[in-house]
Short mmCIF file of C-alpha atoms in Angstrom, two decimals:
data_model
loop_
_atom_site.label_atom_id
_atom_site.label_comp_id
_atom_site.label_asym_id
_atom_site.label_seq_id
_atom_site.Cartn_x
_atom_site.Cartn_y
_atom_site.Cartn_z
CA VAL S 36 23.95 22.31 35.38
CA ARG S 37 24.27 22.56 39.17
CA GLY S 38 21.64 25.31 39.30
CA ALA S 39 19.23 23.22 37.15
CA MET S 40 19.65 20.26 39.54
CA SER S 41 18.84 22.40 42.56
CA ASN S 42 15.67 23.68 40.91
CA TYR S 43 14.72 20.11 40.06
CA ASP S 44 15.17 18.99 43.67
CA ALA S 45 13.07 21.93 44.84
CA ILE S 46 10.25 20.98 42.43
CA LEU S 47 10.31 17.37 43.74
CA ALA S 48 10.17 18.56 47.34
CA GLU S 49 7.24 20.85 46.58
CA ALA S 50 5.35 18.04 44.85
CA GLU S 51 5.94 15.73 47.78
CA SER S 52 4.72 18.27 50.31
CA ASN S 53 1.55 18.85 48.22
CA ARG S 54 0.88 15.15 48.25
CA LEU S 55 1.27 14.88 52.02
CA ARG S 56 -0.93 17.90 52.71
CA ALA S 57 -3.67 16.57 50.45
CA GLY S 58 -3.72 13.21 52.23
CA ASP S 59 -2.73 11.31 49.13
CA LEU S 60 -2.92 7.52 49.16
CA ALA S 61 0.46 5.88 48.73
CA ARG S 62 0.70 2.55 46.98
CA SER S 63 2.78 0.31 49.15
CA ASP S 64 4.76 -2.57 47.72
CA ASP S 65 2.68 -5.06 49.72
CA THR S 66 -0.65 -3.84 48.22
CA LEU S 67 0.38 -3.29 44.55
CA GLY S 68 3.06 -5.91 44.09
CA GLY S 69 5.80 -3.29 43.79
CA THR S 70 5.78 -3.17 39.98
CA ARG S 71 5.08 0.53 39.27
CA GLY S 72 7.08 2.42 41.87
CA GLY S 73 4.16 3.67 43.96
CA PHE S 74 2.39 6.20 41.74
CA PRO S 75 -0.66 7.86 43.31
CA SER S 76 -4.14 6.89 42.13
CA PHE S 77 -5.73 10.28 43.07
CA PRO S 78 -9.23 9.02 44.03
CA ILE S 79 -10.12 12.12 46.13
CA GLU S 80 -13.19 14.03 45.04
CA THR S 81 -12.71 17.14 47.19
CA ASP S 82 -11.22 20.34 45.94
CA SER S 83 -8.45 20.28 48.48
CA PHE S 84 -6.16 18.30 46.14
CA LEU S 85 -4.73 20.84 43.71
CA VAL S 86 -1.21 20.33 42.46
CA SER S 87 0.60 23.36 41.23
CA PRO S 88 1.43 23.02 37.51
CA VAL S 89 5.03 22.09 36.74
CA LYS S 90 6.21 22.56 33.18
CA SER S 91 8.98 19.99 33.29
CA LEU S 92 8.11 16.28 33.68
CA ARG S 93 8.80 15.12 37.23
CA SER S 94 9.97 11.63 37.93
CA PRO S 95 7.74 9.61 40.28
CA VAL S 96 8.65 10.04 43.95
CA LYS S 97 8.07 7.02 46.19
CA SER S 98 5.92 7.56 49.24
CA LEU S 99 7.59 8.21 52.58
CA ARG S 100 5.08 6.00 54.33
CA SER S 101 6.10 2.66 55.70
CA PRO S 102 5.17 -0.38 53.53
CA THR S 103 3.49 -1.89 56.59
CA ALA S 104 1.16 1.06 57.12
CA THR S 105 -2.55 0.52 57.01
CA HIS S 106 -4.07 1.46 53.65
CA ARG S 107 -7.13 3.56 54.25
CA THR S 108 -9.57 4.91 51.77
CA PRO S 109 -10.63 8.54 52.34
CA ARG S 110 -14.24 9.48 52.51
CA GLY S 111 -15.89 10.05 49.19
CA SER S 112 -13.31 8.05 47.25
CA VAL S 113 -13.49 4.84 45.20
CA SER S 114 -11.60 1.91 46.61
CA ARG S 115 -9.04 0.03 44.51
CA ASN S 116 -10.98 -3.26 44.74
CA SER S 117 -14.13 -1.68 43.39
CA LEU S 118 -12.17 -0.13 40.54
CA SER S 119 -10.62 -3.46 39.57
CA ASN S 120 -14.05 -5.02 39.54
CA GLY S 121 -15.41 -2.48 37.14
CA GLY S 122 -15.99 0.48 39.45
CA SER S 123 -18.67 3.05 38.88
CA GLY S 124 -19.02 6.63 37.72
CA ALA S 125 -16.08 8.35 36.03
CA LEU S 126 -13.58 5.58 36.74
CA ALA S 127 -15.85 2.94 35.17
CA SER S 128 -16.17 5.23 32.11
CA LEU S 129 -12.41 5.59 32.06
CA ARG S 130 -12.08 1.83 31.77
CA ASP S 131 -14.51 1.88 28.84
CA VAL S 132 -12.48 4.59 27.15
CA PHE S 133 -9.30 2.66 27.69
CA THR S 134 -10.85 -0.43 26.12
CA GLU S 135 -12.06 1.55 23.07
CA PHE S 136 -8.66 3.16 22.43
CA ALA S 137 -6.79 -0.04 23.10
CA ASN S 138 -8.87 -1.93 20.47
CA PHE S 139 -8.96 0.86 17.91
CA GLY S 140 -7.94 -0.53 14.51
CA VAL S 141 -8.08 -4.17 15.67
CA ARG S 142 -9.56 -6.40 12.98
CA GLY S 143 -11.98 -9.24 13.50
CA ASP S 144 -13.20 -10.37 16.88
CA GLU S 145 -9.80 -10.02 18.60
CA ARG S 146 -9.93 -7.87 21.73
CA SER S 147 -6.92 -6.47 23.57
CA ASP S 148 -6.69 -5.44 27.22
CA THR S 149 -3.37 -3.62 26.72
CA MET S 150 -2.44 -0.36 25.02
CA ASP S 151 0.67 0.58 23.11
CA GLY S 152 2.41 3.95 22.87
CA ALA S 153 0.71 5.02 19.65
CA LYS S 154 -2.76 4.41 21.10
CA PHE S 155 -1.87 6.28 24.26
CA ALA S 156 -0.60 9.26 22.26
CA LYS S 157 -3.85 9.21 20.26
CA PHE S 158 -5.78 9.12 23.50
CA CYS S 159 -4.01 12.24 24.77
CA ARG S 160 -4.52 14.12 21.52
CA GLU S 161 -8.21 13.37 21.01
CA THR S 162 -9.08 14.03 24.67
CA ARG S 163 -7.23 17.39 24.34
CA LEU S 164 -4.99 16.57 27.27
CA GLN S 165 -2.01 17.25 25.05
CA ASP S 166 -2.21 20.98 24.53
CA GLY S 167 1.39 21.62 23.53
CA LYS S 168 2.00 23.90 26.55
CA THR S 169 1.73 22.09 29.83
CA LEU S 170 1.80 18.74 28.05
CA ASP S 171 3.44 18.12 24.69
CA SER S 172 4.09 14.99 22.66
CA GLN S 173 7.52 14.42 24.16
CA SER S 174 6.07 14.48 27.68
CA VAL S 175 3.38 11.95 26.58
CA ASP S 176 6.04 9.58 25.34
CA ILE S 177 8.10 9.95 28.55
CA ILE S 178 5.05 9.31 30.73
CA PHE S 179 4.26 6.15 28.78
CA SER S 180 7.88 5.00 29.16
CA LYS S 181 7.78 5.59 32.94
CA VAL S 182 4.56 3.63 33.63
CA LYS S 183 5.15 0.62 31.34
CA PRO S 184 7.01 -2.38 32.79
CA ARG S 185 10.63 -2.76 31.90
CA GLY S 186 11.12 -4.73 28.70
CA GLU S 187 7.46 -4.35 27.69
CA ARG S 188 5.87 -2.23 24.95
CA ARG S 189 2.28 -2.18 26.18
CA ILE S 190 0.47 -1.10 29.37
CA THR S 191 -2.56 -2.46 31.21
CA PHE S 192 -5.44 -0.49 32.67
CA GLU S 193 -3.74 -0.18 36.08
CA GLU S 194 -0.69 1.34 34.47
CA PHE S 195 -2.94 3.45 32.29
CA LYS S 196 -4.43 5.00 35.44
CA ASP S 197 -0.91 5.79 36.58
CA ALA S 198 -0.28 7.58 33.29
CA VAL S 199 -3.51 9.57 33.56
CA ALA S 200 -2.56 10.55 37.12
CA MET S 201 0.81 11.81 35.91
CA VAL S 202 -0.89 13.74 33.12
CA GLY S 203 -3.22 15.40 35.69
CA GLU S 204 -0.21 16.27 37.85
CA MET S 205 1.50 18.00 34.93
CA ARG S 206 -1.67 19.91 34.02
CA GLY S 207 -2.50 20.81 37.64
CA GLU S 208 -5.90 19.10 37.55
CA ARG S 209 -7.65 16.54 39.67
CA PHE S 210 -7.80 12.92 38.61
CA ARG S 211 -11.60 12.89 38.69
CA ASP S 212 -11.87 15.98 36.53
CA ILE S 213 -9.67 14.39 33.89
CA SER S 214 -11.69 11.17 34.10
CA GLU S 215 -14.94 13.07 33.49
CA ARG S 216 -13.42 14.93 30.55
CA VAL S 217 -12.16 11.68 29.02
CA ALA S 218 -15.58 10.03 29.52
CA SER S 219 -17.32 12.94 27.74
CA VAL S 220 -15.06 12.57 24.68
CA GLY S 221 -15.96 8.91 24.16
CA GLY S 222 -14.07 6.57 21.91
CA PRO S 223 -11.45 7.17 19.27
CA ARG S 224 -12.22 8.73 15.90
CA ALA S 225 -10.72 7.95 12.48
CA ARG S 226 -9.38 11.29 11.32
CA GLY S 227 -7.38 11.98 8.19
CA THR S 228 -7.37 8.35 7.19
CA THR S 229 -7.93 7.12 3.69
CA ARG S 230 -10.38 4.29 3.36
CA ALA S 231 -8.91 1.77 0.92
CA GLU S 232 -11.00 0.54 -1.95
CA TYR S 233 -11.96 -3.05 -2.29
CA VAL S 234 -9.22 -5.17 -3.89
CA LYS S 235 -10.21 -8.69 -4.76
CA PHE S 236 -6.59 -9.96 -4.30
CA ALA S 237 -6.72 -8.84 -0.63
CA ASP S 238 -9.99 -10.75 -0.06
CA PRO S 239 -9.11 -13.82 2.03
CA SER S 240 -11.80 -15.81 0.23
CA ASN S 241 -9.75 -15.53 -3.01
CA PHE S 242 -6.50 -16.81 -1.40
CA THR S 243 -4.96 -19.93 -2.81
CA GLY S 244 -2.13 -22.28 -2.00
CA ALA S 245 -0.17 -21.73 1.20
CA TYR S 246 -2.02 -18.50 2.05
CA ALA S 247 -5.41 -20.27 2.05
CA ALA S 248 -3.98 -23.16 4.03
CA ASN S 249 -2.51 -20.87 6.70
CA LEU S 250 -5.80 -19.00 7.16
CA GLY S 251 -7.89 -22.19 7.19
CA PHE S 252 -9.65 -21.66 3.89
CA GLU S 253 -10.52 -24.40 1.53
CA ILE S 254 -7.89 -24.77 -1.23
CA LYS S 255 -9.54 -24.27 -4.57
CA PRO S 256 -8.42 -26.73 -7.23
CA ARG S 257 -6.59 -25.12 -10.13
CA LYS S 258 -8.52 -25.08 -13.36
CA SER S 259 -6.62 -26.44 -16.32
CA ALA S 260 -6.76 -24.60 -19.63
CA ASP S 261 -8.84 -26.03 -22.40
CA LEU S 262 -6.31 -26.61 -25.10
CA GLY S 263 -8.89 -27.90 -27.54
CA TRP S 264 -11.03 -24.77 -27.61
CA LYS S 265 -10.17 -24.05 -31.26
CA ASN S 266 -11.77 -27.26 -32.35
CA LYS S 267 -15.02 -26.30 -30.71
CA ILE S 268 -15.42 -23.08 -32.67
CA LEU S 269 -16.82 -22.96 -36.17
CA VAL S 270 -14.23 -20.82 -37.99
CA PRO S 271 -15.36 -19.20 -41.23
CA SER S 272 -13.56 -20.19 -44.41
CA VAL S 273 -10.73 -18.01 -45.80
CA ASP S 274 -11.86 -16.10 -48.86
CA ALA S 275 -9.69 -14.36 -51.41
CA ASP S 276 -10.17 -10.86 -50.05
CA MET S 277 -9.20 -11.84 -46.49
CA LYS S 278 -6.10 -13.60 -47.82
CA ARG S 279 -5.20 -10.58 -49.92
CA VAL S 280 -5.41 -8.18 -46.95
CA PHE S 281 -3.45 -10.67 -44.81
CA THR S 282 -0.65 -10.88 -47.41
CA GLU S 283 -0.45 -7.12 -48.00
CA PHE S 284 -0.07 -6.34 -44.31
CA CYS S 285 2.38 -9.18 -43.64
CA ALA S 286 4.60 -8.11 -46.57
CA PHE S 287 4.52 -4.49 -45.46
CA GLY S 288 7.99 -3.41 -44.35
CA HIS S 289 9.77 -6.32 -46.06
CA GLY S 290 8.06 -8.87 -43.83
CA ASN S 291 7.14 -12.49 -44.41
CA PRO S 292 3.89 -12.53 -46.48
CA CYS S 293 2.83 -15.87 -44.95
CA SER S 294 2.97 -14.96 -41.26
CA MET S 295 1.67 -12.03 -39.22
CA GLU S 296 3.16 -10.57 -36.04
CA ASN S 297 1.24 -8.96 -33.20
CA LYS S 298 2.20 -5.42 -34.19
CA THR S 299 1.04 -6.05 -37.74
CA PHE S 300 -2.30 -7.33 -36.46
CA VAL S 301 -2.77 -4.20 -34.32
CA LYS S 302 -1.83 -2.01 -37.29
CA LEU S 303 -4.46 -3.73 -39.45
CA LEU S 304 -7.18 -3.18 -36.87
CA ARG S 305 -6.15 0.45 -36.53
CA ASP S 306 -6.19 1.04 -40.27
CA CYS S 307 -9.64 -0.56 -40.44
CA GLY S 308 -10.98 1.98 -37.94
CA LEU S 309 -11.57 -0.51 -35.14
CA ILE S 310 -8.87 1.14 -32.97
CA ASP S 311 -7.68 4.70 -33.31
CA GLY S 312 -4.08 5.73 -33.41
CA ASP S 313 -3.85 6.50 -29.68
CA GLY S 314 -5.12 3.06 -28.67
CA THR S 315 -8.42 4.40 -27.26
CA CYS S 316 -11.67 2.73 -28.03
CA ILE S 317 -13.91 3.69 -30.99
CA THR S 318 -16.15 0.61 -31.00
CA ASN S 319 -15.71 -0.50 -27.38
CA PHE S 320 -12.47 -2.19 -28.34
CA HIS S 321 -9.00 -1.44 -27.04
CA GLN S 322 -5.50 -2.33 -28.19
CA THR S 323 -5.01 -4.38 -25.04
CA SER S 324 -7.94 -6.58 -26.10
CA ALA S 325 -6.29 -7.05 -29.51
CA ASP S 326 -3.04 -8.15 -27.86
CA LEU S 327 -4.90 -10.67 -25.70
CA ILE S 328 -6.77 -12.11 -28.64
CA PHE S 329 -3.57 -12.50 -30.63
CA ALA S 330 -1.79 -14.18 -27.65
CA LYS S 331 -4.74 -16.54 -27.24
CA VAL S 332 -4.87 -17.60 -30.91
CA LYS S 333 -1.17 -17.91 -31.74
CA PRO S 334 0.41 -21.35 -31.28
CA LYS S 335 2.28 -21.95 -28.02
CA GLY S 336 5.88 -20.88 -28.25
CA GLU S 337 5.36 -19.03 -31.56
CA ARG S 338 5.24 -15.27 -32.30
CA VAL S 339 3.30 -15.26 -35.56
CA ILE S 340 -0.01 -16.56 -36.92
CA CYS S 341 -1.07 -17.96 -40.24
CA VAL S 342 -4.06 -16.88 -42.36
CA GLU S 343 -6.39 -19.42 -40.72
CA ASP S 344 -5.54 -18.10 -37.29
CA PHE S 345 -5.99 -14.58 -38.63
CA VAL S 346 -9.59 -15.35 -39.59
CA LEU S 347 -10.13 -16.78 -36.08
CA CYS S 348 -8.74 -13.56 -34.58
CA VAL S 349 -11.23 -11.51 -36.63
CA LEU S 350 -14.03 -13.75 -35.33
CA LEU S 351 -12.94 -13.19 -31.69
CA VAL S 352 -12.70 -9.43 -32.35
CA ALA S 353 -16.31 -9.46 -33.58
CA GLU S 354 -17.40 -11.28 -30.42
CA GLU S 355 -15.53 -8.82 -28.24
CA ILE S 356 -17.10 -5.80 -29.96
CA GLY S 357 -20.54 -7.41 -30.09
CA GLU S 358 -21.04 -7.25 -33.86
CA PRO S 359 -21.62 -10.03 -36.39
CA TYR S 360 -18.56 -11.53 -38.00
CA GLU S 361 -19.52 -10.35 -41.54
CA THR S 362 -19.69 -6.74 -40.40
CA ILE S 363 -16.11 -6.79 -39.02
CA ALA S 364 -14.90 -8.93 -41.96
CA ASP S 365 -16.26 -6.35 -44.45
CA SER S 366 -14.31 -3.66 -42.61
CA VAL S 367 -11.17 -5.77 -42.98
CA ARG S 368 -11.83 -6.53 -46.67
CA ASN S 369 -12.40 -2.85 -47.51
CA CYS S 370 -9.28 -1.75 -45.72
CA ARG S 371 -6.84 0.18 -47.86
CA PRO S 372 -3.32 -1.15 -48.45
CA PRO S 373 -0.97 -0.45 -45.53
CA SER S 374 0.89 2.83 -45.55
CA ASN S 375 3.53 4.47 -43.50
CA ASN S 376 1.17 6.48 -41.36
CA GLY S 377 2.99 9.29 -39.70
CA GLY S 378 6.36 7.60 -40.19
CA THR S 379 9.56 9.54 -40.67
CA ILE S 380 11.03 9.27 -44.19
CA ALA S 381 14.77 9.29 -44.10
CA GLU S 382 16.77 11.65 -46.33
CA TYR S 383 18.95 10.37 -49.16
CA ASN S 384 22.22 8.87 -48.06
CA LYS S 385 24.58 7.77 -50.76
CA PHE S 386 26.34 5.18 -48.57
CA HIS S 387 23.03 3.40 -48.00
CA ASP S 388 20.83 4.19 -50.99
CA ASP S 389 23.46 4.04 -53.78
CA LYS S 390 24.26 0.36 -54.06
CA GLU S 391 26.94 1.06 -56.67
CA LEU S 392 29.09 2.19 -53.85
CA TYR S 393 28.80 -1.15 -51.99
CA THR S 394 31.98 -3.12 -51.74
CA GLY S 395 33.08 -6.46 -50.40
CA CYS S 396 30.41 -8.78 -48.91
CA TYR S 397 27.66 -6.11 -49.24
CA ALA S 398 28.24 -5.86 -53.01
CA ALA S 399 28.21 -9.64 -53.31
CA HIS S 400 25.05 -9.89 -51.26
CA PHE S 401 23.12 -7.37 -53.37
CA GLY S 402 24.57 -8.65 -56.71
CA VAL S 403 26.60 -5.52 -57.47
CA GLU S 404 29.32 -6.26 -60.04
CA LYS S 405 32.51 -4.50 -59.16
CA THR S 406 35.54 -4.20 -61.42
CA PRO S 407 38.72 -5.40 -59.72
CA ARG S 408 40.78 -2.65 -58.24
CA GLN S 409 43.87 -1.74 -60.22
CA ARG S 410 46.94 -1.62 -57.98
CA PRO S 411 49.96 0.16 -59.50
CA GLU S 412 53.34 -1.51 -59.14
CA TRP S 413 54.98 0.39 -56.37
CA ARG S 414 58.35 -1.35 -56.47
CA GLY S 415 59.17 -0.20 -59.96
CA GLY S 416 61.36 -1.95 -62.45
CA ASN S 417 60.84 -5.31 -64.08
CA ASN S 418 62.11 -8.55 -62.60
#
């Protein structure tokens, strides 16, 4: 550990000597407000400023110049005031790139002048500054943590320039070269993202109640259901054949011949050929549609329908399929009696099928006459 610390100190001393030889501009606390620790801005355009690449991330070293020293701008550099006002050339393009990455993924007309860690990592990846050798993802996260203010999670453009300068120091490149490379890349790109399909429930124009009120949309009045819709439909009369089919299917499986359940209604349509056994559509009609029609026709709170409601269900099925009522009614009338299609027939079991063996309440329920059991006298003797 002691040897590693000595090497670290030597690296810091070498970096500081390179800065002083290059004539780097130190940011004094009086000029910058003393919020970022005096990171260099690297505005020099000459080739004299070349920092030797260091593989480990170096902590920022404060300048040895006095805070009261005169801040001079070298020849051929861009002053800080001109950069803050928009600047020109590569630095102005760097501001545009910062704005594009900072607002990537922002919805609506909202614009942000700050950047979070995820956007900065995306910036380093897409500009190919993060090569995995001199600069990896961990180094990018550490640089972002060093330049951001304490307690904050986002950085401004001034702090973004500090981060770009530290990236250039790690890669051994000039600040201007990195700015030109970043400007040539342009804005961010949406890679490997899945564009979601349109969902009407996520459309704000369809929001209701509290969601519409919070977003400032007009609250749509709720439409009440028309409970008298049955009276507005001309229902065909119940003929003998329709009643016969209704009774046969209702009585199938020891059911009530006067009321039909949903499963019986679906079985009737399947046996008529309107729905196949797998529930897929033969005549543009699905089992789900049959369930919805049955739920619409049955009385509220009930689970069965009568024969009049059954005729109304057949009429709605014909409207759903797009055929005349008589065509669908003929298919129902010509339907064969219900059968156990594909059902499993149980084997003979004497305890269930032979009612002569029933005893007790089961024998009384099914009317089986049983002779009283003879109990021999176990005590013996006559009293």
